[in-house]
CSV table of C-alpha atoms in Angstrom, one decimal:
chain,number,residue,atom,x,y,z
A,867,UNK,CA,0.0,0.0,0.0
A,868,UNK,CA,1.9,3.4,-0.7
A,869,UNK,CA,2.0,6.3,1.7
A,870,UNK,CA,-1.0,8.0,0.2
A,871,UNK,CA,-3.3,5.2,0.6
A,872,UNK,CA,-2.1,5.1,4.1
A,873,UNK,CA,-2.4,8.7,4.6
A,874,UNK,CA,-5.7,9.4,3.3
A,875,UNK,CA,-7.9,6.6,4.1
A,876,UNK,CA,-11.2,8.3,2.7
A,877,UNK,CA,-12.9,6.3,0.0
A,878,UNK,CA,-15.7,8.9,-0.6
A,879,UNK,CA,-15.2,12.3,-1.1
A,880,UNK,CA,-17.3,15.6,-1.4
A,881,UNK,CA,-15.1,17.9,-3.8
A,882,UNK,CA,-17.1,21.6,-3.2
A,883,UNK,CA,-16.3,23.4,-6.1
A,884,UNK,CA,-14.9,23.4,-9.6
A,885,UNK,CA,-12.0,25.3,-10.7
A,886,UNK,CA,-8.7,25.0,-11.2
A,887,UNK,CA,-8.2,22.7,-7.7
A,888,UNK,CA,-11.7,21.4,-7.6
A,889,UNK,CA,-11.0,19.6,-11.3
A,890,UNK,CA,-7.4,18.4,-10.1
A,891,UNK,CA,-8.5,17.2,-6.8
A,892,UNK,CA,-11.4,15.3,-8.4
A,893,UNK,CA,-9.3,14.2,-11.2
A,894,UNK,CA,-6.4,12.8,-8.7
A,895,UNK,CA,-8.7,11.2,-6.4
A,896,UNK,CA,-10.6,9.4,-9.0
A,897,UNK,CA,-6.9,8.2,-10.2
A,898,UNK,CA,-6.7,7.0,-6.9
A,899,UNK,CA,-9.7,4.8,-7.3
A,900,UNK,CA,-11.8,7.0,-4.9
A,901,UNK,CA,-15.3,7.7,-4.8
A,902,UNK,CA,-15.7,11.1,-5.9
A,903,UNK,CA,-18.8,13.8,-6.1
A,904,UNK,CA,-18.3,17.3,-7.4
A,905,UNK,CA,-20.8,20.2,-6.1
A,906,UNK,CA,-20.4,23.6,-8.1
A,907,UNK,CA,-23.5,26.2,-7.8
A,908,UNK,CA,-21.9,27.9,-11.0
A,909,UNK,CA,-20.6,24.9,-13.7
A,910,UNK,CA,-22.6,24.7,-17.0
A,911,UNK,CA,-23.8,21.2,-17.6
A,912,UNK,CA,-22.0,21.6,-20.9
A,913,UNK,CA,-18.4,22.5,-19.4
A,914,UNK,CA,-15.8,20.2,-20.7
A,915,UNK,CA,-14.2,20.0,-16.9
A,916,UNK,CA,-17.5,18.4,-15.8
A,917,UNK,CA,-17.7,16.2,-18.9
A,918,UNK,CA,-14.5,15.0,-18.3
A,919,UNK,CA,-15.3,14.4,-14.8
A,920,UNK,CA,-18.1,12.4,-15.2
A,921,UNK,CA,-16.4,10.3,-18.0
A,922,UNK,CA,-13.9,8.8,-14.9
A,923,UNK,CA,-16.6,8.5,-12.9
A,924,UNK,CA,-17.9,11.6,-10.6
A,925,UNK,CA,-21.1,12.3,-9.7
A,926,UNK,CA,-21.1,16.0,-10.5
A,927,UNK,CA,-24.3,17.8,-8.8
A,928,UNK,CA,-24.9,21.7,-10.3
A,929,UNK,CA,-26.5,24.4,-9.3
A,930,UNK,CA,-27.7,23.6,-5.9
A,931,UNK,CA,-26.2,23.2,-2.7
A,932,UNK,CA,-27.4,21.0,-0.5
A,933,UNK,CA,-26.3,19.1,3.1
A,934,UNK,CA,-27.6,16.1,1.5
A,935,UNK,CA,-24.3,16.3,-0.7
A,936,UNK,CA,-23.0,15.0,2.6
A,937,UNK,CA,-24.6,11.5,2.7
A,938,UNK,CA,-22.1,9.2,3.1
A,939,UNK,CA,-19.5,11.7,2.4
A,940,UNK,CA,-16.1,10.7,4.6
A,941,UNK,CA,-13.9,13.9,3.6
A,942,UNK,CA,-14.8,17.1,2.3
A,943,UNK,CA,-12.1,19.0,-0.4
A,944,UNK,CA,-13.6,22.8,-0.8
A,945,UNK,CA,-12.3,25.7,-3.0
A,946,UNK,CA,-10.2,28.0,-0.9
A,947,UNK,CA,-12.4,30.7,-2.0
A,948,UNK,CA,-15.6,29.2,-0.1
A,949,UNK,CA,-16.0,30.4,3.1
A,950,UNK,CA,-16.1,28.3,6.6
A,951,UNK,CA,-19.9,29.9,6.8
A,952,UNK,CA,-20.7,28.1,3.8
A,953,UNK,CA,-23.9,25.6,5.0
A,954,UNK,CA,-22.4,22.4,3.6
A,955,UNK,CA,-18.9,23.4,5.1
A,956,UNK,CA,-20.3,24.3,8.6
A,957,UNK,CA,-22.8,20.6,8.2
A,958,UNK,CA,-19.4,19.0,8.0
A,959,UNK,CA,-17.7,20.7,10.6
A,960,UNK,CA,-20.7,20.0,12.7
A,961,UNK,CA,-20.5,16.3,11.6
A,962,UNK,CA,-16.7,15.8,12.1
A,963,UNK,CA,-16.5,15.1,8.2
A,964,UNK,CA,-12.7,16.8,7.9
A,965,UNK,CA,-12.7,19.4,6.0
A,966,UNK,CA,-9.7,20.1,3.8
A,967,UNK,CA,-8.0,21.9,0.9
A,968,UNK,CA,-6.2,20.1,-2.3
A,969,UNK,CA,-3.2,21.4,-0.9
A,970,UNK,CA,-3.3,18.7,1.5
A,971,UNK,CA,-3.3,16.1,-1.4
A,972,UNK,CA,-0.5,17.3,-2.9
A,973,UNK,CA,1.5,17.1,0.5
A,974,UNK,CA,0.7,13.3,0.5
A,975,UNK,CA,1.5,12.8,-2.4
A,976,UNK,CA,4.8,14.5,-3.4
A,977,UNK,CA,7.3,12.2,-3.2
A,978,UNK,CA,10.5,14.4,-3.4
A,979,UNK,CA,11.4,18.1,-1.7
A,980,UNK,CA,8.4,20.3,-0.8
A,981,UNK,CA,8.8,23.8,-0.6
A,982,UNK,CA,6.0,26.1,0.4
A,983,UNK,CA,6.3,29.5,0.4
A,984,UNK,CA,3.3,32.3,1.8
A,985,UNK,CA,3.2,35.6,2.8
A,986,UNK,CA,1.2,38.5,2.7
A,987,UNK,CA,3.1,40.0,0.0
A,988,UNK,CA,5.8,38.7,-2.2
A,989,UNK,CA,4.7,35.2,-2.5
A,990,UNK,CA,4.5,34.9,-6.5
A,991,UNK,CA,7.8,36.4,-7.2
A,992,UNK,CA,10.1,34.5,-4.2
A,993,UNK,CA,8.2,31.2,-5.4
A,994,UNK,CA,9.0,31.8,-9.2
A,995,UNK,CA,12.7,33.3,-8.1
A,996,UNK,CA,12.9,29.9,-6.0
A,997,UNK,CA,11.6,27.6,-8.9
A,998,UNK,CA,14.2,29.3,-11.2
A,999,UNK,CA,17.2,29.5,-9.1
A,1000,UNK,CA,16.9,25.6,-9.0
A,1001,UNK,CA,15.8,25.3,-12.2
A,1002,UNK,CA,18.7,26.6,-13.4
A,1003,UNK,CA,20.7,24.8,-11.1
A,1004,UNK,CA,19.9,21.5,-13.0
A,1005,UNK,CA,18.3,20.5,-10.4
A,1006,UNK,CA,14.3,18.4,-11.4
A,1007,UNK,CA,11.7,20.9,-10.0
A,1008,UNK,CA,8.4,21.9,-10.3
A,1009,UNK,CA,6.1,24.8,-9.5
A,1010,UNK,CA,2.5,25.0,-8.5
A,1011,UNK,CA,0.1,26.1,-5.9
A,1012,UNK,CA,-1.6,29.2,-5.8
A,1013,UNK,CA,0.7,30.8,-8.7
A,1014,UNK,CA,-1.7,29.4,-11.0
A,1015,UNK,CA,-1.3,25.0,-11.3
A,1016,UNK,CA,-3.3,22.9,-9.0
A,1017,UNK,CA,-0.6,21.9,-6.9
A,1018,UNK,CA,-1.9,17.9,-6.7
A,1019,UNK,CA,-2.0,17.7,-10.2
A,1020,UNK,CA,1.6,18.3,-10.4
A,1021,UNK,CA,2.7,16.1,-6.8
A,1022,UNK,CA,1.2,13.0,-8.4
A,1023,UNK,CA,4.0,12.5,-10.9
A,1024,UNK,CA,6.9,13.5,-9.0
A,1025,UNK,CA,9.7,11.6,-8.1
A,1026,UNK,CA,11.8,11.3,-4.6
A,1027,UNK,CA,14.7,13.0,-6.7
A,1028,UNK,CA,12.0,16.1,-7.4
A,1029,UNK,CA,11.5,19.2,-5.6
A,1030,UNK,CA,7.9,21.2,-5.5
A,1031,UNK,CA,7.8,24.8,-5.1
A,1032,UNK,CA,4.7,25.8,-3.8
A,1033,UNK,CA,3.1,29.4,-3.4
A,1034,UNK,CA,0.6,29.1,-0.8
A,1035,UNK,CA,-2.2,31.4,0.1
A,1036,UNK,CA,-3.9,31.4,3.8
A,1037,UNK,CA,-7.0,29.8,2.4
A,1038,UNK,CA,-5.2,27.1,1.5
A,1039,UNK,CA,-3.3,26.6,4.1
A,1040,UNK,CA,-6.3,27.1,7.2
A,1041,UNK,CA,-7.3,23.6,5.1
A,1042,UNK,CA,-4.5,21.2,6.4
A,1043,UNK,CA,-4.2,18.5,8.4
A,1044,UNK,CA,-0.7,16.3,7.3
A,1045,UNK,CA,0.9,18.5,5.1
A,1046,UNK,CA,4.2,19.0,5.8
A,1047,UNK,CA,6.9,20.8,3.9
A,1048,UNK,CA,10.6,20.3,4.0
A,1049,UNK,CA,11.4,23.8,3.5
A,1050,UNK,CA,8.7,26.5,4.9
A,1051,UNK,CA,9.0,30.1,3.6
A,1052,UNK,CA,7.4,33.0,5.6
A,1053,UNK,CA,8.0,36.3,4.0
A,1054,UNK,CA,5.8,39.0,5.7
A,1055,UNK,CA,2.6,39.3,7.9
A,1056,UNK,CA,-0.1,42.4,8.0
A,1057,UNK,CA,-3.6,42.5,8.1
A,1058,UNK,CA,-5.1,40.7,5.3
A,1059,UNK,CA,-8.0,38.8,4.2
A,1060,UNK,CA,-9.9,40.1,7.7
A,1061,UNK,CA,-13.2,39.3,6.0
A,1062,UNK,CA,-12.4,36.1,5.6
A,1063,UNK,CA,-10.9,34.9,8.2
A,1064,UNK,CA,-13.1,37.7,10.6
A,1065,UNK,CA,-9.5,38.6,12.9
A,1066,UNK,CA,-5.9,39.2,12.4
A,1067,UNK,CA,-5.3,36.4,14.9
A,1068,UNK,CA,-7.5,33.7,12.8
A,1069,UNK,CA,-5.2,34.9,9.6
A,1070,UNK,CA,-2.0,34.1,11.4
A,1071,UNK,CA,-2.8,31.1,12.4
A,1072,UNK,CA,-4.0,30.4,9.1
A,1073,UNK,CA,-0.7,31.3,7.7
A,1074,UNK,CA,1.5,29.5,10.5
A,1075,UNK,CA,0.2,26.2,9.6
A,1076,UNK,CA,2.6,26.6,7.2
A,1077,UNK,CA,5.3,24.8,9.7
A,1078,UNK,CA,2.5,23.5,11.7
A,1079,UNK,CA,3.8,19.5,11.2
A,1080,UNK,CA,7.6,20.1,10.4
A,1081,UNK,CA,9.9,19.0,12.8
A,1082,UNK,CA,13.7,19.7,13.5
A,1083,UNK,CA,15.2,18.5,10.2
A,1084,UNK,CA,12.6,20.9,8.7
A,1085,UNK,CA,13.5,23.8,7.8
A,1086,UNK,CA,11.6,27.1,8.0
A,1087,UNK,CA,12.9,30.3,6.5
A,1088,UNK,CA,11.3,33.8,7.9
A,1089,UNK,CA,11.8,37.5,7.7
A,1090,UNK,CA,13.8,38.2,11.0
A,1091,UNK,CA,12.8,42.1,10.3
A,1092,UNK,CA,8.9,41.4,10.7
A,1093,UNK,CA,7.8,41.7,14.3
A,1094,UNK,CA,5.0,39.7,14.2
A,1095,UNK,CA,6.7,36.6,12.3
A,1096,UNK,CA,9.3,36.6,15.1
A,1097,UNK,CA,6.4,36.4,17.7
A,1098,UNK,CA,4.5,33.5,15.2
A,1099,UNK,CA,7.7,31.4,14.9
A,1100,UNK,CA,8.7,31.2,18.4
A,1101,UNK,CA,5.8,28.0,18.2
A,1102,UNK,CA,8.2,26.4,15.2
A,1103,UNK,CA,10.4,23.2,15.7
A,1104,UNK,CA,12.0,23.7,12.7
A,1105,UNK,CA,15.1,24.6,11.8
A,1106,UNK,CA,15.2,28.4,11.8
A,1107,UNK,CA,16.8,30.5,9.0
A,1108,UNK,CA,16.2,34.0,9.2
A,1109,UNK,CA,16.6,36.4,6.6
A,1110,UNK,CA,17.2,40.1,6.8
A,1111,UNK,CA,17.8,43.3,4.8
A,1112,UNK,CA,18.6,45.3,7.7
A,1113,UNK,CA,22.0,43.1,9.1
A,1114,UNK,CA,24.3,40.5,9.2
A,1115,UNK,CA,22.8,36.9,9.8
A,1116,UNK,CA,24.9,33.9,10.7
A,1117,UNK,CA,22.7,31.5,10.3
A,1118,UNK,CA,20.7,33.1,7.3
A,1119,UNK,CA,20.5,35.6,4.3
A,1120,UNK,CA,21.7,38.8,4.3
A,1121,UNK,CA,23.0,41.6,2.0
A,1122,UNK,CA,25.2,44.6,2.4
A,1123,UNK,CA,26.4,47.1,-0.5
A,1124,UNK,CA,28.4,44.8,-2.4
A,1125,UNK,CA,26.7,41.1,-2.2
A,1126,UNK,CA,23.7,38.9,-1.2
A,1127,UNK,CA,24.9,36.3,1.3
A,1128,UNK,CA,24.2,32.8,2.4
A,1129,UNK,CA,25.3,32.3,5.9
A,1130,UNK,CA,29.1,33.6,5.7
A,1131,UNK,CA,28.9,32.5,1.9
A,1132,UNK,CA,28.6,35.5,-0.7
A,1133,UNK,CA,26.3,34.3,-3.2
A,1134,UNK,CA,25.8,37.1,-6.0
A,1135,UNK,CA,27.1,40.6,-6.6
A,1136,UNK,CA,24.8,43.4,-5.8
A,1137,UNK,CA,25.3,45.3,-8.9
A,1138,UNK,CA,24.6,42.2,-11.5
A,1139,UNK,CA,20.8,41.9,-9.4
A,1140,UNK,CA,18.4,43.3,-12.3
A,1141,UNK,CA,15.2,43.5,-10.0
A,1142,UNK,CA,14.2,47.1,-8.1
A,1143,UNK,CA,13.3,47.8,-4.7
A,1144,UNK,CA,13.9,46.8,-1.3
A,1145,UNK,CA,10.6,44.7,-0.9
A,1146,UNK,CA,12.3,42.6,-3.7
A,1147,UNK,CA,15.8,42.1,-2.3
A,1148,UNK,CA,13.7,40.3,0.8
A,1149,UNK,CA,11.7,38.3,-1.5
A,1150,UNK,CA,15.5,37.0,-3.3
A,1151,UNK,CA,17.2,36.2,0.1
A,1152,UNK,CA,13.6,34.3,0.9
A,1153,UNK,CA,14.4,32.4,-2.0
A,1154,UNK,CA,18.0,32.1,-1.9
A,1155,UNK,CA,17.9,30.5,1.6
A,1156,UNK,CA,14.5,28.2,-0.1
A,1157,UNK,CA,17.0,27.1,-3.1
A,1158,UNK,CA,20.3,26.8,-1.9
A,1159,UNK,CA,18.9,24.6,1.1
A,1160,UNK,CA,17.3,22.3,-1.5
A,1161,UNK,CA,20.3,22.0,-3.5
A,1162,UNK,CA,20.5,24.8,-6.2
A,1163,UNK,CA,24.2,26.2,-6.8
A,1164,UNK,CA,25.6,29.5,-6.4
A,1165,UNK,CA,26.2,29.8,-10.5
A,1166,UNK,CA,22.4,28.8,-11.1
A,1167,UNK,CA,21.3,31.1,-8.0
A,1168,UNK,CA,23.6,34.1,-10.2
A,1169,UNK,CA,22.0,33.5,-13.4
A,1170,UNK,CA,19.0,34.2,-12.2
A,1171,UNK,CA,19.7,37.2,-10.7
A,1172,UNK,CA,21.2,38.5,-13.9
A,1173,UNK,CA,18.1,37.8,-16.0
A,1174,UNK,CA,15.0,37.7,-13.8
A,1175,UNK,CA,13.3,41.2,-14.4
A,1176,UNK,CA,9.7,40.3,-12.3
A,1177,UNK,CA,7.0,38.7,-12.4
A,1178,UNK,CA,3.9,39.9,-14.6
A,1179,UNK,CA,1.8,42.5,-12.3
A,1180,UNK,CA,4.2,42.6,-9.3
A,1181,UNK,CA,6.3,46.1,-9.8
A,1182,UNK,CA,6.8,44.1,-13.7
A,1183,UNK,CA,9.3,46.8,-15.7
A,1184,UNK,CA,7.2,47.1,-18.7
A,1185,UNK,CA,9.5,49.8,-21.3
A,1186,UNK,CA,11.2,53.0,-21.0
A,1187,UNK,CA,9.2,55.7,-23.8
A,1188,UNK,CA,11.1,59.1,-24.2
A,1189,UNK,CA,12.7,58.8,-21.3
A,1190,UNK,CA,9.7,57.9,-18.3
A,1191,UNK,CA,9.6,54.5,-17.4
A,1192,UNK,CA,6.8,52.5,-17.1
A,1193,UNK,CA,6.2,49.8,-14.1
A,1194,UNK,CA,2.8,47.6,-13.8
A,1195,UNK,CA,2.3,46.3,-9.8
A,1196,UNK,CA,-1.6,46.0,-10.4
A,1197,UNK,CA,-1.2,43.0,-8.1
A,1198,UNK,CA,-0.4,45.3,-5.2
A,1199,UNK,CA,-4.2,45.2,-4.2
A,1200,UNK,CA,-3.3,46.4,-0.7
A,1201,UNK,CA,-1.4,49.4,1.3
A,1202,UNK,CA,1.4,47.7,2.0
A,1203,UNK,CA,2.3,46.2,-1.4
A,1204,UNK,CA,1.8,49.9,-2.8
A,1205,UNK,CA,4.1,51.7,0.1
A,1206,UNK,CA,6.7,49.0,-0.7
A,1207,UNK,CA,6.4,49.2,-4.8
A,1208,UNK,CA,6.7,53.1,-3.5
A,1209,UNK,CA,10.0,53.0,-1.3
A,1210,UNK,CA,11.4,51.0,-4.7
A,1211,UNK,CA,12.1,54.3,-6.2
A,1212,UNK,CA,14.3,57.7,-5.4
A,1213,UNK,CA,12.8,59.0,-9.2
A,1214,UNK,CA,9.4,61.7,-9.3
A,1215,UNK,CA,6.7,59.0,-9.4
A,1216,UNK,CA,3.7,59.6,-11.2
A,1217,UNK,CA,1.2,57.3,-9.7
A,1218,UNK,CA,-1.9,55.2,-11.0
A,1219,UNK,CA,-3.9,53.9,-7.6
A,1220,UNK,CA,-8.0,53.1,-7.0
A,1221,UNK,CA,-9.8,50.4,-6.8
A,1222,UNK,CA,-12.6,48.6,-4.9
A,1223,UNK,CA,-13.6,50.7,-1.9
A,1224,UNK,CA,-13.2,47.9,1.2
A,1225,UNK,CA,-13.8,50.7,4.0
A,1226,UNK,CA,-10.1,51.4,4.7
A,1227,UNK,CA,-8.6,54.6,4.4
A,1228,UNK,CA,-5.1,55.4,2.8
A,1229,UNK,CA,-3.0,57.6,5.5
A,1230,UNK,CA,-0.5,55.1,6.1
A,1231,UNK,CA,0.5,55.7,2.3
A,1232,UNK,CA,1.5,59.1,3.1
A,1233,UNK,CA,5.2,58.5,4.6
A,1234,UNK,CA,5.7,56.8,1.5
A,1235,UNK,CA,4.8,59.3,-1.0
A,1236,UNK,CA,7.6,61.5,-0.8
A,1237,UNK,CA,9.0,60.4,-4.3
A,1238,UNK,CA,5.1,61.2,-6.1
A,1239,UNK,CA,4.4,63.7,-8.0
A,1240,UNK,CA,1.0,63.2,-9.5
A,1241,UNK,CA,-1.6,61.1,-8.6
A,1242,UNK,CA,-3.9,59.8,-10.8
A,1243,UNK,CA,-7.0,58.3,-9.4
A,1244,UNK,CA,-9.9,55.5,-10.5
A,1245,UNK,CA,-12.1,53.1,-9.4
A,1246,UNK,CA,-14.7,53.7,-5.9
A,1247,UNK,CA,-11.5,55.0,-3.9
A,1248,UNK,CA,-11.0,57.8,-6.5
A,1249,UNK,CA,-11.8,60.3,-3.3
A,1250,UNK,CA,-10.2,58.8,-0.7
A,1251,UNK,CA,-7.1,58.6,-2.5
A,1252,UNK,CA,-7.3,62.5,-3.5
A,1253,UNK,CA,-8.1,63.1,0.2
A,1254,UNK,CA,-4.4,61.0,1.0
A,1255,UNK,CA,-2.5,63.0,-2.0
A,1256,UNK,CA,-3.5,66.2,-0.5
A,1257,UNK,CA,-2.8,64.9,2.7
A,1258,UNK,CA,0.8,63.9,1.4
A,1259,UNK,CA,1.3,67.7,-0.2
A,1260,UNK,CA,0.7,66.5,-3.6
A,1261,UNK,CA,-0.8,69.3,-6.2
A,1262,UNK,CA,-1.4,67.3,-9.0
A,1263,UNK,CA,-3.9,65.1,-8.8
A,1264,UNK,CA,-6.4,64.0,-11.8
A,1265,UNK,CA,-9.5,61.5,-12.2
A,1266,UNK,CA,-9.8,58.7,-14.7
A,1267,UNK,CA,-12.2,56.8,-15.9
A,1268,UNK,CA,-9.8,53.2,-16.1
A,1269,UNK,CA,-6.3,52.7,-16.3
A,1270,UNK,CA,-6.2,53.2,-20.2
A,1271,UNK,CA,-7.2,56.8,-19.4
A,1272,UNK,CA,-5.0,56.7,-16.2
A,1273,UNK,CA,-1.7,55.7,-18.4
A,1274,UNK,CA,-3.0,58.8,-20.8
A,1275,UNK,CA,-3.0,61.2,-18.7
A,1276,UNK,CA,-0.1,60.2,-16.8
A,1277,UNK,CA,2.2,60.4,-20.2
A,1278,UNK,CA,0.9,63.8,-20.8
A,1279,UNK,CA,1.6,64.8,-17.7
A,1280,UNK,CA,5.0,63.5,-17.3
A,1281,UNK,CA,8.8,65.0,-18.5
A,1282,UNK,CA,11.8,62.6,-18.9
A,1283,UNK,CA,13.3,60.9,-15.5
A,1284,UNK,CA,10.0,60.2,-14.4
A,1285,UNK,CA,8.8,56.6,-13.0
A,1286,UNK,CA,5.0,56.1,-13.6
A,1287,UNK,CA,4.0,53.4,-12.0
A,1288,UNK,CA,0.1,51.4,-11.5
A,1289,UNK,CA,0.4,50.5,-8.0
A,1290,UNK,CA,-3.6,50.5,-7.2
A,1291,UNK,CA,-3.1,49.5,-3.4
A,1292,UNK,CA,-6.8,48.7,-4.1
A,1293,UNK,CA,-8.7,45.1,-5.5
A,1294,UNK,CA,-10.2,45.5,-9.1
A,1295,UNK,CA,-12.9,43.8,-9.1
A,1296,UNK,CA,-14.9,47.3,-8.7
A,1297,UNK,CA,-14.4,47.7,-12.6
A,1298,UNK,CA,-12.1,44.6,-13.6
A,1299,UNK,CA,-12.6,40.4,-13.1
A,1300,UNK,CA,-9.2,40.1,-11.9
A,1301,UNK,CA,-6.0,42.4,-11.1
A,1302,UNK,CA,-4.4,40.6,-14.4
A,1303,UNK,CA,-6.9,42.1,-16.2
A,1304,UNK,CA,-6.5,45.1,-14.8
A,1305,UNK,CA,-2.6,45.2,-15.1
A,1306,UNK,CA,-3.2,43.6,-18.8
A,1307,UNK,CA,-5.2,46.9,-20.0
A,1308,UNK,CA,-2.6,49.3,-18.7
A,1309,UNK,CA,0.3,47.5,-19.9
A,1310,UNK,CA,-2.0,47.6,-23.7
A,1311,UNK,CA,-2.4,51.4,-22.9
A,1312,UNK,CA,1.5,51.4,-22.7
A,1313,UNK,CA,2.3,50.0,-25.6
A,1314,UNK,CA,0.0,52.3,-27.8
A,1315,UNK,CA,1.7,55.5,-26.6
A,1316,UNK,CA,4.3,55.9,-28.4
């Protein structure tokens, strides 16, 4: 019998929602010779994921949600999007039916290195960063997780000689029981998600079952500069590898003015690192530490350095036109990612912020705003935001309609020298269906300027 059979000893399974992780967890359970129904209120009949589905077996049930889903249900897999309020979810609960996410499958069954990585901000680019410094370490790896592939569709044809990198939100990770990475990555905690997880302390925990099942040949790498991470990982019995921007670290990874450092070990030059900003320089040493603990090489670790420029929506460098240079961070759907994108830059900053209106104001963005110059403002925090810019001294301030406009006006507004950045600090979904559609107009606006 192999380890997964052991580990999950369910043989019929409620899988609450479709999706990307629904379809995979469905798909690797009926692999597994499970018994498997799939509940989506929103699923067409004639989606090929549910005719798929159906062809290996599932019961797929549409449109309604019922607690009768539950009868004879041993385990329930939900979407990380549904909410613990969610009837069938609470029925479980209330049942002692555990309820999980497909994280959790992957952890069972990954056979190799398993490297999750989470964070309030930063996660995409220090998982991709990780995945690449290994990569290009010849070294078998493979991404997945919340970056965008169901993590248990990849896990279920590793290898022992494989590592998985793993980006890992909180809703995926308040669904765990066993899983248990080698290599933990904790990059930052703020206040996040509050509405769905109703308290800053819920979040945490959320987030700290991260290293909730490692053990001392674990390891778990953290940002020694983030109060409330030191507080959370005090709980850890993993290995502990702190990484800091601020000072030297003997036991982690560190930078001064002329390297990035592993331990005692100077791992690349400063000046060949192509990526901006502060915020970015933690997210490398998170990775660094990640990779070179799971075997990558100071040459493939370089390399990467040298080329990587970001990740699409996260501070991504998009061209230089007559002199301004153009940066798209419409994944910075929060305050903090937007005062970090912020502190990336000593250059005027023309910046492109608004979004959907959550009930937060924006002062804390004013010690940041220094650098700006303009503002331009969208979206249902078009006000608040003007109310911050004159708060922050700033004259120039104008209203758009959507970024398109927003990157219009902000060329015609701009001289040579200048950065002009989309840094919302808001979620689209006021006007757009996601922040990469958001981010994908502006960069389209970009490219027509000229």
């Amino acid at each position: 019998m192999s380890d997964f059979e052991t580990k999950f000893p369910y043989q019929n399974v409620l899988v609450l929602g479709l999706a990307k992780s629904g379809f995979a967890a469905a798909s690797t359970l009926l692999a597994h010779g499970r018994n498997v129904r799939v509940s989506d209120l929103n699923a067409s009949n004639q989606e090929e994921l549910v005719q798929i589905l159906e062809q290996k077996g599932a019961q797929v049930k549409l449109g309604v949600q019922e607690v009768e889903l539950l009868e004879d249900i041993d385990v329930l897999i939900k979407n990380p999007g549904i909410r613990y309020e969610n009837v069938i979810v609470q029925t479980a609960m209330e049942r002692n039916i555990p309820v999980l996410t497909e994280v959790e499958l992957a952890g069972l069954l990954h056979k190799g290195t398993l490297i999750g990585i989470t964070g309030s901000n930063g996660k995409t680019t220090t998982t991709t960063l990780a995945y690449e410094m290994l990569k290009e370490s010849q070294v078998s790896t493979y991404v997945a997780g919340n970056i965008g592939t169901a993590a248990s569709e990849v896990a279920d044809r590793t290898t022992e000689d494989d590592r998985l990198v793993l980006e890992l939100s909180s809703f995926q990770l308040q669904g765990i029981d066993q899983f248990r990475p080698n290599i933990s990555v904790m990059l930052n905690i703020f206040e996040a998600h509050l509405d769905y997880h109703h308290s800053l302390e819920n979040y945490q925990q959320a987030k700290a079952n991260i290293f909730r099942n490692q053990d001392a040949g674990d390891y778990l790498v953290y940002n020694a500069e983030d109060e409330r991470l030191r507080d959370i990982v005090k709980a850890a019995k993993a290995t502990l590898v702190p990484f800091s921007g601020s000072r030297k670290l003997e036991d982690g990874a560190w930078y001064d003015d002329t390297h990035v450092y592993f331990k005692d070990e100077p791992i690349a030059e400063m000046k060949d690192i192509l990526l901006v900003g502060g915020h970015q320089l933690e997210n490398i040493l998170a990775a660094l530490a990640a990779a070179k603990l799971a075997g990558a090489t100071n040459e493939g670790i370089q390399q990467v350095l040298k080329t990587f420029s970001g990740v699409e929506h996260r501070l991504q460098y998009i061209k230089h036109i007559n002199g301004r240079a153009f940066y798209n961070d419409s994944k910075a759907t929060n305050i903090l990612a937007t005062s970090k994108a912020l502190s990336s830059f000593d250059q005027p900053i023309i910046l492109l912020a608004g979004g959907l209106d959550r009930g937060n104001t924006f002062e804390t963005l004013v010690p940041f705003m220094e650098h700006v110059k303009a503002l331009i403002v969208f979206g249902e925090t078009a006000e608040k935001l003007r109310e911050t810019a004159y708060m922050a001294g700033i004259e120039l301030i104008e209203h758009a309609k959507d970024v398109k406009e927003a990157a219009e006006i902000a060329y015609r507004i701009s001289e040579s020298g200048d950065v002009i950045m989309l840094s919302p600090a808001c979620a689209s979904w006021d006007q757009y269906r996601t922040f990469e559609e958001r981010g994908d107009m502006f960069v389209e606006a970009v490219h027509t300027l000229e």
